[in-house]
């Protein structure tokens, strides 16, 4: 039976909502020329900006952990291995 749409939000059943997740910290995040042609989110780095994509990826990762835990999701965060590199 589908959930009642008129029920208060706190009593509505959650479908496919995990209460725990496993996340892998980015170790070698960066531009990947092999996948950039089909991935519109990738852009070649601009050395003039001084943006450290690896540091930014880790900051965003930690922010996502904070957001998930603030919503009651248990997060198990593990370190990525250095090899093989996984830029994206």
PDB file of C-alpha atoms in Angstrom:
ATOM      1  CA  UNK A   1       0.000   0.000   0.000  1.00  0.00           C
ATOM      2  CA  UNK A   2       1.517   3.413  -0.941  1.00  0.00           C
ATOM      3  CA  UNK A   3       2.159   5.956   1.823  1.00  0.00           C
ATOM      4  CA  UNK A   4      -0.619   8.397   2.653  1.00  0.00           C
ATOM      5  CA  UNK A   5       0.393  11.789   1.097  1.00  0.00           C
ATOM      6  CA  UNK A   6      -1.766  13.647   3.609  1.00  0.00           C
ATOM      7  CA  UNK A   7       0.075  12.162   6.622  1.00  0.00           C
ATOM      8  CA  UNK A   8       2.358  14.503   8.584  1.00  0.00           C
ATOM      9  CA  UNK A   9       5.964  14.447   7.346  1.00  0.00           C
ATOM     10  CA  UNK A  10       7.266  12.787  10.515  1.00  0.00           C
ATOM     11  CA  UNK A  11       4.888   9.827  10.073  1.00  0.00           C
ATOM     12  CA  UNK A  12       5.338   9.297   6.336  1.00  0.00           C
ATOM     13  CA  UNK A  13       7.191   6.144   5.389  1.00  0.00           C
ATOM     14  CA  UNK A  14      10.567   6.744   3.801  1.00  0.00           C
ATOM     15  CA  UNK A  15      11.231   4.723   0.698  1.00  0.00           C
ATOM     16  CA  UNK A  16      14.806   3.733  -0.093  1.00  0.00           C
ATOM     17  CA  UNK A  17      16.227   5.956   2.600  1.00  0.00           C
ATOM     18  CA  UNK A  18      19.434   4.617   4.119  1.00  0.00           C
ATOM     19  CA  UNK A  19      20.149   5.179   7.782  1.00  0.00           C
ATOM     20  CA  UNK A  20      23.852   4.468   7.225  1.00  0.00           C
ATOM     21  CA  UNK A  21      26.316   5.005   4.369  1.00  0.00           C
ATOM     22  CA  UNK A  22      29.904   4.125   3.530  1.00  0.00           C
ATOM     23  CA  UNK A  23      31.900   6.966   1.974  1.00  0.00           C
ATOM     24  CA  UNK A  24      35.451   6.884   0.573  1.00  0.00           C
ATOM     25  CA  UNK A  25      37.559  10.043   1.023  1.00  0.00           C
ATOM     26  CA  UNK A  26      38.988  11.292  -2.295  1.00  0.00           C
ATOM     27  CA  UNK A  27      42.732  10.597  -2.489  1.00  0.00           C
ATOM     28  CA  UNK A  28      43.597  11.531  -6.069  1.00  0.00           C
ATOM     29  CA  UNK A  29      40.596  13.617  -7.121  1.00  0.00           C
ATOM     30  CA  UNK A  30      41.164  15.793 -10.157  1.00  0.00           C
ATOM     31  CA  UNK A  31      40.663  16.288 -13.863  1.00  0.00           C
ATOM     32  CA  UNK A  32      40.433  13.097 -15.913  1.00  0.00           C
ATOM     33  CA  UNK A  33      41.021  13.711 -19.614  1.00  0.00           C
ATOM     34  CA  UNK A  34      39.732  10.211 -20.465  1.00  0.00           C
ATOM     35  CA  UNK A  35      36.238  10.912 -19.141  1.00  0.00           C
ATOM     36  CA  UNK A  36      36.017  14.678 -19.652  1.00  0.00           C
ATOM     37  CA  UNK A  37      34.622  14.365 -23.168  1.00  0.00           C
ATOM     38  CA  UNK A  38      31.454  12.691 -21.868  1.00  0.00           C
ATOM     39  CA  UNK A  39      31.281  14.312 -18.404  1.00  0.00           C
ATOM     40  CA  UNK A  40      29.986  17.873 -18.558  1.00  0.00           C
ATOM     41  CA  UNK A  41      30.938  18.438 -14.917  1.00  0.00           C
ATOM     42  CA  UNK A  42      34.655  18.135 -15.658  1.00  0.00           C
ATOM     43  CA  UNK A  43      36.641  21.125 -16.769  1.00  0.00           C
ATOM     44  CA  UNK A  44      40.349  21.308 -17.448  1.00  0.00           C
ATOM     45  CA  UNK A  45      42.136  23.003 -14.545  1.00  0.00           C
ATOM     46  CA  UNK A  46      43.056  26.664 -14.989  1.00  0.00           C
ATOM     47  CA  UNK A  47      46.472  27.207 -13.376  1.00  0.00           C
ATOM     48  CA  UNK A  48      45.757  30.935 -13.068  1.00  0.00           C
ATOM     49  CA  UNK A  49      42.903  30.419 -10.585  1.00  0.00           C
ATOM     50  CA  UNK A  50      45.031  28.771  -7.916  1.00  0.00           C
ATOM     51  CA  UNK A  51      42.171  26.385  -7.120  1.00  0.00           C
ATOM     52  CA  UNK A  52      43.326  23.159  -5.482  1.00  0.00           C
ATOM     53  CA  UNK A  53      40.699  20.676  -6.683  1.00  0.00           C
ATOM     54  CA  UNK A  54      41.951  17.957  -4.335  1.00  0.00           C
ATOM     55  CA  UNK A  55      41.570  20.213  -1.274  1.00  0.00           C
ATOM     56  CA  UNK A  56      38.183  21.436  -2.474  1.00  0.00           C
ATOM     57  CA  UNK A  57      36.952  17.872  -3.025  1.00  0.00           C
ATOM     58  CA  UNK A  58      37.977  16.917   0.520  1.00  0.00           C
ATOM     59  CA  UNK A  59      36.238  20.013   1.939  1.00  0.00           C
ATOM     60  CA  UNK A  60      33.042  19.145   0.072  1.00  0.00           C
ATOM     61  CA  UNK A  61      33.344  15.544   1.232  1.00  0.00           C
ATOM     62  CA  UNK A  62      33.612  16.610   4.890  1.00  0.00           C
ATOM     63  CA  UNK A  63      30.662  18.977   4.401  1.00  0.00           C
ATOM     64  CA  UNK A  64      28.561  16.121   3.061  1.00  0.00           C
ATOM     65  CA  UNK A  65      29.450  14.021   6.102  1.00  0.00           C
ATOM     66  CA  UNK A  66      28.301  16.868   8.373  1.00  0.00           C
ATOM     67  CA  UNK A  67      25.058  17.268   6.413  1.00  0.00           C
ATOM     68  CA  UNK A  68      24.269  13.559   6.514  1.00  0.00           C
ATOM     69  CA  UNK A  69      25.027  13.149  10.211  1.00  0.00           C
ATOM     70  CA  UNK A  70      22.935  16.231  11.034  1.00  0.00           C
ATOM     71  CA  UNK A  71      19.993  14.371   9.454  1.00  0.00           C
ATOM     72  CA  UNK A  72      20.615  11.265  11.551  1.00  0.00           C
ATOM     73  CA  UNK A  73      22.442   9.230   8.924  1.00  0.00           C
ATOM     74  CA  UNK A  74      25.347   7.193  10.286  1.00  0.00           C
ATOM     75  CA  UNK A  75      28.450   7.724   8.141  1.00  0.00           C
ATOM     76  CA  UNK A  76      31.417   5.367   7.960  1.00  0.00           C
ATOM     77  CA  UNK A  77      34.177   7.304   6.156  1.00  0.00           C
ATOM     78  CA  UNK A  78      37.278   5.428   5.034  1.00  0.00           C
ATOM     79  CA  UNK A  79      40.474   6.523   3.305  1.00  0.00           C
ATOM     80  CA  UNK A  80      40.973   5.765  -0.382  1.00  0.00           C
ATOM     81  CA  UNK A  81      44.032   3.800  -1.492  1.00  0.00           C
ATOM     82  CA  UNK A  82      46.734   5.713  -3.363  1.00  0.00           C
ATOM     83  CA  UNK A  83      46.885   3.111  -6.119  1.00  0.00           C
ATOM     84  CA  UNK A  84      45.346   2.810  -8.521  1.00  0.00           C
ATOM     85  CA  UNK A  85      44.579   6.534  -8.772  1.00  0.00           C
ATOM     86  CA  UNK A  86      40.867   7.314  -9.055  1.00  0.00           C
ATOM     87  CA  UNK A  87      40.599  10.949 -10.170  1.00  0.00           C
ATOM     88  CA  UNK A  88      36.836  10.949 -10.601  1.00  0.00           C
TER      89      UNK A  88
END
